[in-house]
Short mmCIF file of N, CA and C in Angstrom, two decimals:
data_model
loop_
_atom_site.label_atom_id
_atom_site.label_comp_id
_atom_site.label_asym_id
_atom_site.label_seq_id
_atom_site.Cartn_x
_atom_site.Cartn_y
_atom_site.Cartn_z
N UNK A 1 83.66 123.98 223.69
CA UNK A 1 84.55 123.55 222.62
C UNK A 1 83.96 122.34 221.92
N UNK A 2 83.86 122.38 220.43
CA UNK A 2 83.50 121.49 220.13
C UNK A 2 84.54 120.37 219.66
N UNK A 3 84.18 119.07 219.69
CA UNK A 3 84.85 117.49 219.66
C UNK A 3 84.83 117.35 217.81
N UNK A 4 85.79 117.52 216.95
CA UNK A 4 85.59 117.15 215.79
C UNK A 4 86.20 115.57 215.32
N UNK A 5 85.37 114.80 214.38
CA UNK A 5 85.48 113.82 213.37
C UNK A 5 85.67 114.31 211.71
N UNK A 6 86.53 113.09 211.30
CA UNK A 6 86.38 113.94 209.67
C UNK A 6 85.83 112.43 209.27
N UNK A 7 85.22 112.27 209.03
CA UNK A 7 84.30 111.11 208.30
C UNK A 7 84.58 111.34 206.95
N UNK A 8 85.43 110.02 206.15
CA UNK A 8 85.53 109.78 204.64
C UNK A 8 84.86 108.75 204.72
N UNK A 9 83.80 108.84 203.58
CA UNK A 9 82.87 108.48 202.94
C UNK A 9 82.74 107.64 202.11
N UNK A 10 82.91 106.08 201.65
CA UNK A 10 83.17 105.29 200.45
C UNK A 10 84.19 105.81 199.92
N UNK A 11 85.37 106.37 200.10
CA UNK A 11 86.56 106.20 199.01
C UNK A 11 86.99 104.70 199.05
N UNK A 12 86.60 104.19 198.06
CA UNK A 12 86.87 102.60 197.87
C UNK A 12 87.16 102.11 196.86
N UNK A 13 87.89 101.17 196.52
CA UNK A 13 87.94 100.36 195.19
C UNK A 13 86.77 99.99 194.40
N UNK A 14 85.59 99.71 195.13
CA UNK A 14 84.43 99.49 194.12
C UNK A 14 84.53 100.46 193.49
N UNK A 15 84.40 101.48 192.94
CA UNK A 15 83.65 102.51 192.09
C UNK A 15 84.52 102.39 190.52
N UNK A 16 85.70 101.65 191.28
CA UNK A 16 86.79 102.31 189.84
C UNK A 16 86.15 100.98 189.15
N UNK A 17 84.94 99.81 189.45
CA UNK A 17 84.67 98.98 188.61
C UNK A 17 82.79 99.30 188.29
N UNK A 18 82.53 100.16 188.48
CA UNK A 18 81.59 100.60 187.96
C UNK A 18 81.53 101.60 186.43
N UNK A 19 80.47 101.52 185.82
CA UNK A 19 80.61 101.89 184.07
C UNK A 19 80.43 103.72 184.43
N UNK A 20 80.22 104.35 185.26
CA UNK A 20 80.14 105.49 185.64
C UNK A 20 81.58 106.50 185.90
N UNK A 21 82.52 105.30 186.27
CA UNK A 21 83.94 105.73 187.08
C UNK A 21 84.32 106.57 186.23
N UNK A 22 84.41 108.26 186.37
CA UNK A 22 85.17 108.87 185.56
C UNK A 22 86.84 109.67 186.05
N UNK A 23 87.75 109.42 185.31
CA UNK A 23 88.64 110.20 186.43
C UNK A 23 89.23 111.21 186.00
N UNK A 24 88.06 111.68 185.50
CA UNK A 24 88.33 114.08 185.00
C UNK A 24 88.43 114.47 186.30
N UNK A 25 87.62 114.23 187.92
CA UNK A 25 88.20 114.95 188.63
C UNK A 25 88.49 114.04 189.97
N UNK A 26 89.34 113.37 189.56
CA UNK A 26 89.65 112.74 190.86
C UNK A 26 91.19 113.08 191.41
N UNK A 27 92.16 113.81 190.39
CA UNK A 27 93.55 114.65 190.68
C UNK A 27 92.62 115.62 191.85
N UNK A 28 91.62 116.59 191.45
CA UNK A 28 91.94 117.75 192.45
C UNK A 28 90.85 116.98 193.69
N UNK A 29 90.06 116.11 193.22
CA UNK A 29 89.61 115.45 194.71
C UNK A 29 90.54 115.07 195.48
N UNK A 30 91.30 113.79 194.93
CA UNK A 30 92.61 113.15 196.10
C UNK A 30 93.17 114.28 196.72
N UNK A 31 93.89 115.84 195.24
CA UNK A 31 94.53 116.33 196.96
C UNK A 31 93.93 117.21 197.84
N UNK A 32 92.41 117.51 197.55
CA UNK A 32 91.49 117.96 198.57
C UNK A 32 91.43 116.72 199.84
N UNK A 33 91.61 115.90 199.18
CA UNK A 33 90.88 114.99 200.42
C UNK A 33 92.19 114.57 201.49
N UNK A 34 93.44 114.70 200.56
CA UNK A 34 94.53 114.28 201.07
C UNK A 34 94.61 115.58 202.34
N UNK A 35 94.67 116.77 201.25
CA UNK A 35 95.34 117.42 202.63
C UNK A 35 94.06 117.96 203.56
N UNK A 36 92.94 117.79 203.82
CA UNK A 36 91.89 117.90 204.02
C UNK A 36 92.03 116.77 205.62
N UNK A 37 92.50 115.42 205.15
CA UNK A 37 93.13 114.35 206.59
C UNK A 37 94.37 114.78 206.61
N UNK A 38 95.42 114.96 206.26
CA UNK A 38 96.58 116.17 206.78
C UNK A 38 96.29 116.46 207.74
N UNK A 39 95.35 117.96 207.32
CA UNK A 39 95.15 118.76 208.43
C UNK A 39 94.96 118.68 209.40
N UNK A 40 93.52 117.79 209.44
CA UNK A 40 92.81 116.93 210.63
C UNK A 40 93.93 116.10 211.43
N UNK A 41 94.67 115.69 210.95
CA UNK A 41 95.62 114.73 211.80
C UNK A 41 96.69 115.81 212.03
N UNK A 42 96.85 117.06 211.84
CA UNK A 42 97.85 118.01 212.54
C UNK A 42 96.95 118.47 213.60
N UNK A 43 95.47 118.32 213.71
CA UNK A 43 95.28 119.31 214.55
C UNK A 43 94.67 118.01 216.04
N UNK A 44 94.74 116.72 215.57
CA UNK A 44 94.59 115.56 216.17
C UNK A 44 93.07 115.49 216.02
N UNK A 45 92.59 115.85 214.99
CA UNK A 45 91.22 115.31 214.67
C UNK A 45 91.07 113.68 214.58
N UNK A 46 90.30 112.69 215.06
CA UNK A 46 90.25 111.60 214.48
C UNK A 46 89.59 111.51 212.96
N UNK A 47 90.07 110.76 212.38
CA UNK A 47 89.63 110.41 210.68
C UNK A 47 88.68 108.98 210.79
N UNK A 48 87.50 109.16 210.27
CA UNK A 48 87.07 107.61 210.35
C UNK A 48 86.73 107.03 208.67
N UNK A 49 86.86 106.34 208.63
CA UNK A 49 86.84 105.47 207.25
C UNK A 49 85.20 104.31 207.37
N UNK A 50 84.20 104.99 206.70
CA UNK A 50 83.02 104.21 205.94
C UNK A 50 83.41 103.66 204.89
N UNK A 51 82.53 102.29 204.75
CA UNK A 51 82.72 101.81 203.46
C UNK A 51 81.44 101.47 203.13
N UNK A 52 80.96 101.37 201.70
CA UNK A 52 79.66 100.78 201.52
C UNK A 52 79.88 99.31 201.18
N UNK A 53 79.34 98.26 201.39
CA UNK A 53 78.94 97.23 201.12
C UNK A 53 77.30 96.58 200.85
N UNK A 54 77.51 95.77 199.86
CA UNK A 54 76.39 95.62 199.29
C UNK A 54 76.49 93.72 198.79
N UNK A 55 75.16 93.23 198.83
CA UNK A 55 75.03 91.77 198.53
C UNK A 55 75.93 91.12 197.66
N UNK A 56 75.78 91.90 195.89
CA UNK A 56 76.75 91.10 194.84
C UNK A 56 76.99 92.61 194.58
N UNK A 57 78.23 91.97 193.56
CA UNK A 57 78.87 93.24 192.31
C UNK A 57 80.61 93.53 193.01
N UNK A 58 80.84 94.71 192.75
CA UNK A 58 82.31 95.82 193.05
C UNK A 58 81.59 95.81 194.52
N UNK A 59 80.63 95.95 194.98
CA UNK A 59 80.21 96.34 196.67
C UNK A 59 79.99 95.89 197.51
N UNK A 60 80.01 94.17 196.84
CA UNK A 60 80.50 92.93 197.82
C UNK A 60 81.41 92.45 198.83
N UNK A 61 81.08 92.09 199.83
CA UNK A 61 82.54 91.79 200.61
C UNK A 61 83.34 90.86 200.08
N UNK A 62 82.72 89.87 199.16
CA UNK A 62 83.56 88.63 198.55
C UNK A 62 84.14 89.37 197.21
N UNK A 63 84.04 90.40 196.75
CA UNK A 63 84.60 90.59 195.62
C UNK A 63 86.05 91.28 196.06
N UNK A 64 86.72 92.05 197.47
CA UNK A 64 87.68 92.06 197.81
C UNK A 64 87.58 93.76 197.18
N UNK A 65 86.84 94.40 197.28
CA UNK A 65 87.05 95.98 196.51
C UNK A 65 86.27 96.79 197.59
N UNK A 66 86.03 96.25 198.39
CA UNK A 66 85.65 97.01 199.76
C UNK A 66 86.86 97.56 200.79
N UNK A 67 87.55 98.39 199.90
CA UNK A 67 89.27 98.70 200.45
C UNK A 67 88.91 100.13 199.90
N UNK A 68 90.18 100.79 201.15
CA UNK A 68 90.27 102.20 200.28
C UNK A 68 91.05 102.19 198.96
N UNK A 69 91.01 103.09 198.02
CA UNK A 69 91.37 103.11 197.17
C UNK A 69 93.01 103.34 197.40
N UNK A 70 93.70 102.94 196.32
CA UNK A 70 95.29 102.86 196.68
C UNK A 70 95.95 104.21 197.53
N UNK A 71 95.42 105.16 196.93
CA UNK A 71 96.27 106.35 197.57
C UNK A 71 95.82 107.16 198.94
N UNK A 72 94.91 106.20 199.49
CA UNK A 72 94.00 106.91 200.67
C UNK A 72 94.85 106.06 201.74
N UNK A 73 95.00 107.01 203.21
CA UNK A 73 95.69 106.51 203.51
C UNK A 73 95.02 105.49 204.87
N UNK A 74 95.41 104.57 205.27
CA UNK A 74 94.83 103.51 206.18
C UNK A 74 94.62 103.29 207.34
N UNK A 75 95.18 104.51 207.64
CA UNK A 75 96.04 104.65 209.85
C UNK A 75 94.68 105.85 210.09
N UNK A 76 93.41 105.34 209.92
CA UNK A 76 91.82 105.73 210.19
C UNK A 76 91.47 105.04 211.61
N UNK A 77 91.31 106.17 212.51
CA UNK A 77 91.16 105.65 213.91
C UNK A 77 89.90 105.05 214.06
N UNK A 78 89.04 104.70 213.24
CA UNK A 78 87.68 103.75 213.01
C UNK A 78 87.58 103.19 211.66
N UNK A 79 86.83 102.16 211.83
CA UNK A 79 86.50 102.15 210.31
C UNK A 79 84.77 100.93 210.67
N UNK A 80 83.84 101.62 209.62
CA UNK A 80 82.40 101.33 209.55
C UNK A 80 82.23 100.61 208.29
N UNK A 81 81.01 100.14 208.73
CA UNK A 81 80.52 99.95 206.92
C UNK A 81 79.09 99.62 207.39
N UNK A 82 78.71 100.47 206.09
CA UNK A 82 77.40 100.39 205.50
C UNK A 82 76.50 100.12 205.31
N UNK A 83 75.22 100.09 204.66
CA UNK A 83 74.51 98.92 203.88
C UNK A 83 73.43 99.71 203.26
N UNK A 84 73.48 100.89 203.51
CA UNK A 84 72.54 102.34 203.14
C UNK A 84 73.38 103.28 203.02
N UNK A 85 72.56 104.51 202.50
CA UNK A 85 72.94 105.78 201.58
C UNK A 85 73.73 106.43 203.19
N UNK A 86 73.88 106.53 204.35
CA UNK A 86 73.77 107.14 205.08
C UNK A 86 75.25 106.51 206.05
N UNK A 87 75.63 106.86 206.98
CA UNK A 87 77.14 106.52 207.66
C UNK A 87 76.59 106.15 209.10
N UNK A 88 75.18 106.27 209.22
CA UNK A 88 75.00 106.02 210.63
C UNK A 88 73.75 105.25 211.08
N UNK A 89 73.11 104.46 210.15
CA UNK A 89 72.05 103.18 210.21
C UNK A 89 72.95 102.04 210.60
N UNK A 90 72.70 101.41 211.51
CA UNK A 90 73.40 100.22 211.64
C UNK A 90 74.60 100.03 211.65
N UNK A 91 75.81 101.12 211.81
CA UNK A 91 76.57 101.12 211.72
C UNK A 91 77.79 100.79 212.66
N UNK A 92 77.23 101.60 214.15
CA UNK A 92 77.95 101.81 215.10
C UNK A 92 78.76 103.02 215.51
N UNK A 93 78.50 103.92 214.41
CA UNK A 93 78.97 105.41 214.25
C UNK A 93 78.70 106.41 214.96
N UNK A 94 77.26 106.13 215.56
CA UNK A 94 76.82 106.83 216.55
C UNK A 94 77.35 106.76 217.87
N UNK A 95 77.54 104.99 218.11
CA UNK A 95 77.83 105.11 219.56
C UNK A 95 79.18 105.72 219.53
N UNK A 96 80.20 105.03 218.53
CA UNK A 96 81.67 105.64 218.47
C UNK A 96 81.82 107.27 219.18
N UNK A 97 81.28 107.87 217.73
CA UNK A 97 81.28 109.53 218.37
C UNK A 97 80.46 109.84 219.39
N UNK A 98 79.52 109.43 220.36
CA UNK A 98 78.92 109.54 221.50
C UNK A 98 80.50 109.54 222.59
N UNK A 99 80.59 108.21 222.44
CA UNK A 99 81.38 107.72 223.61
C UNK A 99 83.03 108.99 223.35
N UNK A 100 83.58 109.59 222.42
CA UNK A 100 84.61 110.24 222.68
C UNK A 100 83.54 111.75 222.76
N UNK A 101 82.61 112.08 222.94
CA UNK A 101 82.37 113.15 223.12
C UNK A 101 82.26 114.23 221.64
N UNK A 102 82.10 113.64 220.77
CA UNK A 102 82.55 114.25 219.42
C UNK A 102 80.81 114.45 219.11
N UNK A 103 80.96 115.81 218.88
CA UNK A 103 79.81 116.82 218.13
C UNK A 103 80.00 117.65 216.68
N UNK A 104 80.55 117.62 216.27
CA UNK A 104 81.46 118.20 214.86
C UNK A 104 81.72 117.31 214.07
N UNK A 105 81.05 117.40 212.58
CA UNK A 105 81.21 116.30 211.66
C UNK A 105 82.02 117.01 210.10
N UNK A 106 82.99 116.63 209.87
CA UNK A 106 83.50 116.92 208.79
C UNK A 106 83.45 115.98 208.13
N UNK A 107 82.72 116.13 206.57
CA UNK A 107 81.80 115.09 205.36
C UNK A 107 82.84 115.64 204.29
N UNK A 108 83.25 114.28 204.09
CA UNK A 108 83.66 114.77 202.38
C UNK A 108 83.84 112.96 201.93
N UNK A 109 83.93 112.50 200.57
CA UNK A 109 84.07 111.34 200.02
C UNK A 109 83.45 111.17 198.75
N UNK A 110 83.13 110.02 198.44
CA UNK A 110 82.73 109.40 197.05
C UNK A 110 81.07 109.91 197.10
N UNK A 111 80.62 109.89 195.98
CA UNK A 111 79.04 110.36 195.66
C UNK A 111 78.53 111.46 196.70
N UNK A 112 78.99 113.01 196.41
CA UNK A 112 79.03 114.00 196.88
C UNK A 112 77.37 114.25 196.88
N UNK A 113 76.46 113.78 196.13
CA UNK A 113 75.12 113.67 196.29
C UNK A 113 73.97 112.68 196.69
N UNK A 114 74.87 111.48 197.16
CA UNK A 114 74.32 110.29 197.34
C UNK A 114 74.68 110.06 199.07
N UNK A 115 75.64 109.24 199.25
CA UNK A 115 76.17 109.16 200.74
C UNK A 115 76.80 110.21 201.44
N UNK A 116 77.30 111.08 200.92
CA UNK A 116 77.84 112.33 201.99
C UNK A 116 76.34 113.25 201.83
N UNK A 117 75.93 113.58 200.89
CA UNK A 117 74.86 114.55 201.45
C UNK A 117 73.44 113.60 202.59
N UNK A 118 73.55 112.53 202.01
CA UNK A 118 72.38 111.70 202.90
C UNK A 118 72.88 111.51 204.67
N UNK A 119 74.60 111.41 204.61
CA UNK A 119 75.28 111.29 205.90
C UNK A 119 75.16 112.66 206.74
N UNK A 120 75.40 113.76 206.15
CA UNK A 120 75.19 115.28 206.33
C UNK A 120 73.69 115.84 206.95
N UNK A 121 72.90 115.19 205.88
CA UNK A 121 71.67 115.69 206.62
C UNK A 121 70.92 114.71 207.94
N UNK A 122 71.04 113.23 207.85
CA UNK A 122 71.28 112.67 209.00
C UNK A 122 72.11 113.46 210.30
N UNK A 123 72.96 113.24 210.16
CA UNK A 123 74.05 114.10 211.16
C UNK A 123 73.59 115.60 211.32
N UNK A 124 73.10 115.82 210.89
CA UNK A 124 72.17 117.22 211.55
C UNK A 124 70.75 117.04 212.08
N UNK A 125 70.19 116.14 211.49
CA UNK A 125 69.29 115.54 212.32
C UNK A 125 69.12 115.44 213.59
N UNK A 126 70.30 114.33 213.79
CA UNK A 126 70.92 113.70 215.22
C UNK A 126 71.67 114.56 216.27
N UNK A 127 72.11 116.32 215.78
CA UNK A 127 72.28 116.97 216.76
C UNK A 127 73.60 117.19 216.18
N UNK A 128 74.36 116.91 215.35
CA UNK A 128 75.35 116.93 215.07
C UNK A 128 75.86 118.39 214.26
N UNK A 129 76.78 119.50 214.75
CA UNK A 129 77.27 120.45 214.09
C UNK A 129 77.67 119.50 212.32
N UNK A 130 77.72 120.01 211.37
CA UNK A 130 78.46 119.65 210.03
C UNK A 130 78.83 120.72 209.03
N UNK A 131 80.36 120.12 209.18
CA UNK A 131 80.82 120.97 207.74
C UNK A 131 80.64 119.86 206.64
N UNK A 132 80.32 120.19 205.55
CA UNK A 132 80.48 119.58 204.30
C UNK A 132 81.62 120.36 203.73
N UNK A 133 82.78 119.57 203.14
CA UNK A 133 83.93 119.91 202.08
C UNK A 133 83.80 119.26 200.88
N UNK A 134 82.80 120.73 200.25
CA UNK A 134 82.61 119.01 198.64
C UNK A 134 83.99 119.14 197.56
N UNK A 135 84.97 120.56 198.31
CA UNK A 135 86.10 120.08 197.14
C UNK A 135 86.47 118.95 197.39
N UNK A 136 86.36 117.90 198.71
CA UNK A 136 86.59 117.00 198.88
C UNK A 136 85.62 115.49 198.98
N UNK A 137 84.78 116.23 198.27
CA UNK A 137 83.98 115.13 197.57
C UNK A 137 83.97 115.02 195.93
N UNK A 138 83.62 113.39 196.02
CA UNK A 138 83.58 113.30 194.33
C UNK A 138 82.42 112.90 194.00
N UNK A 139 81.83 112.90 192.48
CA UNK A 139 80.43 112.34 192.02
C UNK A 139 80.84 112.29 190.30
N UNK A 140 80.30 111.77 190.00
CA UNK A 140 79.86 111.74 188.21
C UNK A 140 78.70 112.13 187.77
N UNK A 141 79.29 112.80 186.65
CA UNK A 141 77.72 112.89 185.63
C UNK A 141 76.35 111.72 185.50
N UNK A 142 75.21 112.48 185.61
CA UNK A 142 73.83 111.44 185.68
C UNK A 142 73.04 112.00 184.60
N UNK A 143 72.47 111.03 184.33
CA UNK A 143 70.98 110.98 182.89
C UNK A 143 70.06 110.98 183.81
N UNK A 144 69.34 111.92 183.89
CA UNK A 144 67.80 111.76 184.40
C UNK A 144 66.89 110.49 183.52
N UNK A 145 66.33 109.53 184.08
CA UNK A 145 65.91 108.44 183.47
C UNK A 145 64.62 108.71 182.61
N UNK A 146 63.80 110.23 183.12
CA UNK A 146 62.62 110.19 181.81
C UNK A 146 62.98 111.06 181.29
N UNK A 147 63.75 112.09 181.52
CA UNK A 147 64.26 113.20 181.00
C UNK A 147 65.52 113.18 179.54
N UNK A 148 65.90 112.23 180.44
CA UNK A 148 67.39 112.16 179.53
C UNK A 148 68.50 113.21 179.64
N UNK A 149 67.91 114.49 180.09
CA UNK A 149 68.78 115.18 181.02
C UNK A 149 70.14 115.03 181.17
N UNK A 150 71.05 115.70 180.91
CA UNK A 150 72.16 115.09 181.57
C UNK A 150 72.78 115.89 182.32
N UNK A 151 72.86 115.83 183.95
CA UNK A 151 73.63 116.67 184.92
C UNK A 151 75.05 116.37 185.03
N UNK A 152 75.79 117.37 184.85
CA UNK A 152 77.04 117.26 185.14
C UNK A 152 77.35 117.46 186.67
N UNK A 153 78.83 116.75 186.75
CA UNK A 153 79.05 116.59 188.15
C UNK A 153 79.51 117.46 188.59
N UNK A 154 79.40 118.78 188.56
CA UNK A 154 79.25 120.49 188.98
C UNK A 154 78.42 120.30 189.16
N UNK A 155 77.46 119.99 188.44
CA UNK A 155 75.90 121.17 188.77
C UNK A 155 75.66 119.51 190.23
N UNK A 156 76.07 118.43 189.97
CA UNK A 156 74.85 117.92 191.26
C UNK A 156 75.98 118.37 192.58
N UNK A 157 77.25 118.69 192.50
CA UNK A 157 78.12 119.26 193.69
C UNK A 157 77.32 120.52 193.79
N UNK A 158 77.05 121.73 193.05
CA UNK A 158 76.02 122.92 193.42
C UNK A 158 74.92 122.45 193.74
N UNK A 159 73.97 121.93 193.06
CA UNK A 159 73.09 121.37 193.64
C UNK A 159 72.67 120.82 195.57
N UNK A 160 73.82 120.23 195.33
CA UNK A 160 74.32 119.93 196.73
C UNK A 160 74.72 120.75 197.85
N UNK A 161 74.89 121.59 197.82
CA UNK A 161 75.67 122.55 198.31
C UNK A 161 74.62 123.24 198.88
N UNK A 162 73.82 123.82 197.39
CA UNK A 162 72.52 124.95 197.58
C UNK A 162 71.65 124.15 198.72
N UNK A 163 71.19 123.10 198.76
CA UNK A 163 70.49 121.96 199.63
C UNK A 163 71.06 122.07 201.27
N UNK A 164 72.13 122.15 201.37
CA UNK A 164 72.70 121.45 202.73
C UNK A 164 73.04 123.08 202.93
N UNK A 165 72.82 124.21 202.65
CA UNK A 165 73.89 124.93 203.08
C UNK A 165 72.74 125.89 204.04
N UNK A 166 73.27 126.33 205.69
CA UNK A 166 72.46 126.86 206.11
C UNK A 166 71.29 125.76 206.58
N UNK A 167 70.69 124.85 206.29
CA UNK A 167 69.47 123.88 206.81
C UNK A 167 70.58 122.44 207.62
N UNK A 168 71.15 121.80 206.87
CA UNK A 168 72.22 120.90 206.97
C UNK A 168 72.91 120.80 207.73
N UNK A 169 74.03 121.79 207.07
CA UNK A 169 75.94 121.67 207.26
C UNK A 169 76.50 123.33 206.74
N UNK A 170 77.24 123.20 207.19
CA UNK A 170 77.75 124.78 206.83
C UNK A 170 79.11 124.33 205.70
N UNK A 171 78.54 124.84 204.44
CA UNK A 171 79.78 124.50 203.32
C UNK A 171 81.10 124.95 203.39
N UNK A 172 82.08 124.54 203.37
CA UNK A 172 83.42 124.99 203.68
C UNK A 172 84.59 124.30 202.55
N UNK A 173 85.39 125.30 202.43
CA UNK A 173 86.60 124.77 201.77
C UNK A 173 87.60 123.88 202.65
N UNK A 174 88.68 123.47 202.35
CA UNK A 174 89.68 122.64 203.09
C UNK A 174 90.33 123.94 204.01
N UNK A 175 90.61 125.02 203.12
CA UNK A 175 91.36 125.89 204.62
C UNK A 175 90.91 126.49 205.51
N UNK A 176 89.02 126.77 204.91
CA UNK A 176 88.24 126.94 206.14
C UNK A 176 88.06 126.43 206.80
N UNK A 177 87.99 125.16 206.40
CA UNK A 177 87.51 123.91 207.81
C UNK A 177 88.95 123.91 208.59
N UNK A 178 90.11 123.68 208.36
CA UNK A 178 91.01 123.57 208.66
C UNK A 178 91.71 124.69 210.14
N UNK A 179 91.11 126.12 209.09
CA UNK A 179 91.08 127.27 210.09
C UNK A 179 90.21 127.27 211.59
N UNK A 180 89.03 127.10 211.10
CA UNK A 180 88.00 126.47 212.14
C UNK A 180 88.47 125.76 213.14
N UNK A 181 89.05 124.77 212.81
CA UNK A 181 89.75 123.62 213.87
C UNK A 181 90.55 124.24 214.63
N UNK A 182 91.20 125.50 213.94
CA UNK A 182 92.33 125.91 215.13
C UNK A 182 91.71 127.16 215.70
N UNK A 183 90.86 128.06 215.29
CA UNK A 183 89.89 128.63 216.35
C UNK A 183 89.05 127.69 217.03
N UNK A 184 88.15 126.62 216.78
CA UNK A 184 88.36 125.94 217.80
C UNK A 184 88.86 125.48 219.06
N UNK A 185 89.96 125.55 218.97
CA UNK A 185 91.08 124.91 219.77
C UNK A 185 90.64 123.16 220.15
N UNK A 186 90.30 122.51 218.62
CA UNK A 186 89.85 121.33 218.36
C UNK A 186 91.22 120.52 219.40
N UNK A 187 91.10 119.38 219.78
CA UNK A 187 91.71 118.30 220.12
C UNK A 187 93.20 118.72 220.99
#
């Protein structure tokens, strides 16, 4: 039987002060992500809460925006932070899920191509089963810097997806993962 975690990922107040913050899809993220820890907490999954922090700016600890964002909820049976693209450098994340026996990583959060896919493929690295839920991840549109390019935040969630899926993490919706847990016979 496997031991599951749902690891949220930077949902934090920094981002909403960055020039990138868009909020076209952050309605159907929140209630992916909402009922996504729902679930997990019906089926007694623990939820852990990363945060990124960073020297100056929104990702500072002195700027006070290293919080979840208002509607996320706070009763997270861990909480980490950061300082890289990844949930488990320096963190203490490892020993955490060592010590309860937890092999099963459920990824979803902020920059669906930045820190959850970098946390995802780490965590498979390290031995770790992973679902990725990118309805329950978010990202914004990017300019390729020589290109000028501009990817929309579909194509880097596909993008993402195509990458991790099968090598990674096994891609899943909220009621698959959810289903999973109870064939499981998680927690």
């Amino acid at each position: 039987m496997a031991h599951s975690a749902l690891i949220v990922i930077d949902v934090q107040a920094s981002f909403l002060h960055r020039p990138y913050w868009d909020e076209t899809d952050v309605p159907a993220f929140r209630q992916a992500l909402l009922a996504l820890i729902d679930g997990c907490r019906q089926h007694g999954v623990p939820v852990v809460h990363v945060f990124h922090e960073e020297g100056e700016g929104p990702f500072s600890a002195a700027s006070g925006l290293v919080r979840p964002l208002d509607w996320l909820p706070t009763n997270a049976e861990a909480r980490f932070t950061k300082h890289v693209h990844n949930a488990f450098t320096d963190t203490g994340l490892g020993p955490w899920l060592t010590e309860r026996g937890i092999d099963h990583l459920i990824i979803c959060g902020i920059r669906t191509e930045q820190c959850c896919e970098t946390t995802a493929r780490v965590a498979s690295d390290l031995g770790y089963q992973v679902d990725f839920v990118t309805e329950a991840t978010l990202t914004f549109a990017m300019t390729h810097p020589r290109t000028g390019r501009r990817h929309t935040a579909e194509a880097l969630r596909e993008h993402t997806e195509l990458v991790l899926e099968g090598r990674f993490a096994r891609i899943a919706t909220v009621p698959e993962v959810l289903a999973s847990l109870k064939e499981r016979g998680d927690a």
